mmCIF file of C-alpha atoms in Angstrom:
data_model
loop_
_atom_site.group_PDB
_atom_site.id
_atom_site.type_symbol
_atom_site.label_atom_id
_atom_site.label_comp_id
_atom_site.label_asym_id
_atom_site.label_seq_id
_atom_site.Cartn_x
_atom_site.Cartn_y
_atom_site.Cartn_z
ATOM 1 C CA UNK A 1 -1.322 14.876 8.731
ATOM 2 C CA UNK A 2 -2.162 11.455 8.168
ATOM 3 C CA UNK A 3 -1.835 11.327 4.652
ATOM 4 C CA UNK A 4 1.988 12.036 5.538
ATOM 5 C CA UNK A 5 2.610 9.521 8.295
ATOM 6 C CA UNK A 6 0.724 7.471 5.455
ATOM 7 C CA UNK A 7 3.071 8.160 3.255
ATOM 8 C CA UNK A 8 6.186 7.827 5.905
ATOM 9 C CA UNK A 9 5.287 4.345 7.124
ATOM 10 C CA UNK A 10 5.087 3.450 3.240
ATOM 11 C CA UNK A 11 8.421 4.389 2.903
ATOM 12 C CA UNK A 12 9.959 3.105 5.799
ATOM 13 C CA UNK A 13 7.973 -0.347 4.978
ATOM 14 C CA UNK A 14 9.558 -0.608 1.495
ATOM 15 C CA UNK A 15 13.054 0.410 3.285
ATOM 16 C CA UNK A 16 12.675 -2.330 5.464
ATOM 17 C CA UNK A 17 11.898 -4.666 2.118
ATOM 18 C CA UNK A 18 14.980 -3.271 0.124
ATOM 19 C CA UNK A 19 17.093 -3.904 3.620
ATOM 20 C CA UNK A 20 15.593 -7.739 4.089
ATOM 21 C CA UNK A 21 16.056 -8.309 0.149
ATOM 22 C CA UNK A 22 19.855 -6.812 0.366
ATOM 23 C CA UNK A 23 20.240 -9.179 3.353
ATOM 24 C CA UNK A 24 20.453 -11.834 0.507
ATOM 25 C CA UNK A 25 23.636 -13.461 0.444
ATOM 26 C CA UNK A 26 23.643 -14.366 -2.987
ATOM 27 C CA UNK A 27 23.930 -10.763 -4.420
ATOM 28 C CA UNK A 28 26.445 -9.046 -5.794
ATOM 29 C CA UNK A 29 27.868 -5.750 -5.081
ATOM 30 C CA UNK A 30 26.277 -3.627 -7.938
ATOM 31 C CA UNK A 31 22.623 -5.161 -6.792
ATOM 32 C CA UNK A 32 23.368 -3.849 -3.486
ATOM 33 C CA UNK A 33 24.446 -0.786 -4.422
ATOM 34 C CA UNK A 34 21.535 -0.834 -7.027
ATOM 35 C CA UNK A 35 18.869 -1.860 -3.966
ATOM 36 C CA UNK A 36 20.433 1.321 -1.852
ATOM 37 C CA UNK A 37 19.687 3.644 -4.376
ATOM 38 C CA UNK A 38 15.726 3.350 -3.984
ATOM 39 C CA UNK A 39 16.542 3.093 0.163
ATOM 40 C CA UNK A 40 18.189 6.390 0.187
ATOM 41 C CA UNK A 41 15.460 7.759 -1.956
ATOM 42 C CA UNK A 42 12.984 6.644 0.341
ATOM 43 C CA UNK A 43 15.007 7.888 3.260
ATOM 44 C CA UNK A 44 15.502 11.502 1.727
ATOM 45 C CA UNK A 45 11.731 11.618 0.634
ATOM 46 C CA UNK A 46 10.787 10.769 4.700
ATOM 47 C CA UNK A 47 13.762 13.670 5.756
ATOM 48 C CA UNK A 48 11.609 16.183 3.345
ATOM 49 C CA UNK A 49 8.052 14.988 4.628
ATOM 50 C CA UNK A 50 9.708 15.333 8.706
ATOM 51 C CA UNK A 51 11.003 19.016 7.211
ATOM 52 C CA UNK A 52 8.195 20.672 5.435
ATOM 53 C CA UNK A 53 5.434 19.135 5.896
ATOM 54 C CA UNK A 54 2.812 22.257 7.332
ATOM 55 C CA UNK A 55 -0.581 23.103 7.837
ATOM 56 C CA UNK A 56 -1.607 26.383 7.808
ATOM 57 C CA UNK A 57 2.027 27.400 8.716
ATOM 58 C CA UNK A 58 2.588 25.373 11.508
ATOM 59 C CA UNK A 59 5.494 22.687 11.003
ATOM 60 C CA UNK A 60 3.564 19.281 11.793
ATOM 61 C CA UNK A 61 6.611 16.985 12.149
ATOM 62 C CA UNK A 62 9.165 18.786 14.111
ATOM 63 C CA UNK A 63 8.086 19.216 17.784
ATOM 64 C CA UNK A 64 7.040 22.555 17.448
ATOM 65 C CA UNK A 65 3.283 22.138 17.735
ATOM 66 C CA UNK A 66 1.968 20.246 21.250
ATOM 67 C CA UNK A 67 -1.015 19.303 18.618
ATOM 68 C CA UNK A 68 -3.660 20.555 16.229
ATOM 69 C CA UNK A 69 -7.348 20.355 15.814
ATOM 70 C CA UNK A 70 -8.566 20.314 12.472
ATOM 71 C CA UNK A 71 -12.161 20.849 11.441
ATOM 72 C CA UNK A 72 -13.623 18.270 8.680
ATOM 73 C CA UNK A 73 -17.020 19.181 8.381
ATOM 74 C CA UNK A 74 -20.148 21.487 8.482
ATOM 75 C CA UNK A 75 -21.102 20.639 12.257
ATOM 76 C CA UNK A 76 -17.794 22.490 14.269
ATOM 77 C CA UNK A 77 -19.156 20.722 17.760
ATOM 78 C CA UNK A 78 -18.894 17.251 16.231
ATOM 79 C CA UNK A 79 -17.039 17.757 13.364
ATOM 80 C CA UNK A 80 -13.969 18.282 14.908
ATOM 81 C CA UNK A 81 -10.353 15.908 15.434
ATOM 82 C CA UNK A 82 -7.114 17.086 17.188
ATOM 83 C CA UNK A 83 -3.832 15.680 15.897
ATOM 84 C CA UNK A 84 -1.083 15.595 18.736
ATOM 85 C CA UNK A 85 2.277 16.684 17.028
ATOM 86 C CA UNK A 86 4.648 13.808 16.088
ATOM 87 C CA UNK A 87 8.360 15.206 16.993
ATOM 88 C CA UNK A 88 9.752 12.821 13.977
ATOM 89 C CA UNK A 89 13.272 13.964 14.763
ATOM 90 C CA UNK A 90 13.103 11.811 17.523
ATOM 91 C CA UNK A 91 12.756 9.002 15.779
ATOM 92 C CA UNK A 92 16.066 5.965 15.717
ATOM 93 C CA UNK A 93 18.008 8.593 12.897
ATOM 94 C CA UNK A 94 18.108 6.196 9.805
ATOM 95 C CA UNK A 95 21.176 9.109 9.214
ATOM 96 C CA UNK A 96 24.219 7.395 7.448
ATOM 97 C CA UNK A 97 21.900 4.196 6.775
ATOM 98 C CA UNK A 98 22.401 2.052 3.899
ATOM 99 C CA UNK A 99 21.841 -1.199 2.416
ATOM 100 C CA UNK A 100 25.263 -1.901 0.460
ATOM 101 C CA UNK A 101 25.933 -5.362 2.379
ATOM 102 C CA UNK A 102 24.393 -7.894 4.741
ATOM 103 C CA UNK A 103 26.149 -6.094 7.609
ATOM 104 C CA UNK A 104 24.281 -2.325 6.853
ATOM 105 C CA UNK A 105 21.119 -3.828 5.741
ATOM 106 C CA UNK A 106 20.868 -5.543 9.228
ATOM 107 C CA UNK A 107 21.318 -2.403 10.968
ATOM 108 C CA UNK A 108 19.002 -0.353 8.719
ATOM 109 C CA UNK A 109 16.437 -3.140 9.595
ATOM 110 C CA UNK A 110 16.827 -2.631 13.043
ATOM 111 C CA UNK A 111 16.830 1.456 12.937
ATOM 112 C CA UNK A 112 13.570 1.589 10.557
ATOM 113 C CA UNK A 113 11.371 -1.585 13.316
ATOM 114 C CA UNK A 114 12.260 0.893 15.465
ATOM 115 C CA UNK A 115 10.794 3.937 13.782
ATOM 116 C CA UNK A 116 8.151 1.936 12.863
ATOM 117 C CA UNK A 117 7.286 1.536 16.227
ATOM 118 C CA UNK A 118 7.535 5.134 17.094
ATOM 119 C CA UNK A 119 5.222 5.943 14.313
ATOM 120 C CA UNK A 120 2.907 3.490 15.592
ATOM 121 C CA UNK A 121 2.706 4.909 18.637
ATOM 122 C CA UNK A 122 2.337 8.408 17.620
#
């Protein structure tokens, strides 16, 4: 589980970079455009982490699961951590975001400081 909200926050960091750098007003169109591509990847690659991300067959990301307890090592008394499910659907929907002018890119930032947060606080 952590390994994915690892991965997540990396994502939505370098979002937040491609959406500061596409803030810039001296690019053009095509670098915009060019800067989105990456963000949506990033975006799509979080949307497939939130989706299927599982262990043992339970759905980790999607509310489903009040939380798991995972055993690490030889010693189950001590050994032992519980992971309370993160309900990522919840998060501010980054959903229709882009970074094709000044004007998106400033409302992506906003939308991914606020997942941030929530991921923070999961």
């Amino acid at each position: 589980a952590d390994s994915y909200l690892g991965q997540v926050e990396n994502n939505l960091q370098r979002m937040r970079q491609l959406a500061v750098e596409s803030n810039n007003g001296g690019l053009s169109a095509a670098d915009q455009t060019n800067l989105d591509k990456e963000y949506q990847q990033l975006a799509t690659a979080n949307k497939n982490i939130e989706t299927n991300a599982n262990y043992n067959g339970n759905k980790l990301f999607d509310g489903s699961v009040a939380s798991t307890t995972f055993q690490y090592g030889q010693n189950a008394a001590t050994d032992v951590t519980t992971v309370t499910n993160v309900n990522m659907s919840t998060f501010g929907t980054l959903t229709g975001t882009s970074v094709t002018s000044a004007a998106n890119a400033t409302a992506a930032q906003a939308a991914i400081d606020t997942d941030l947060t929530s991921l923070k606080a999961a």
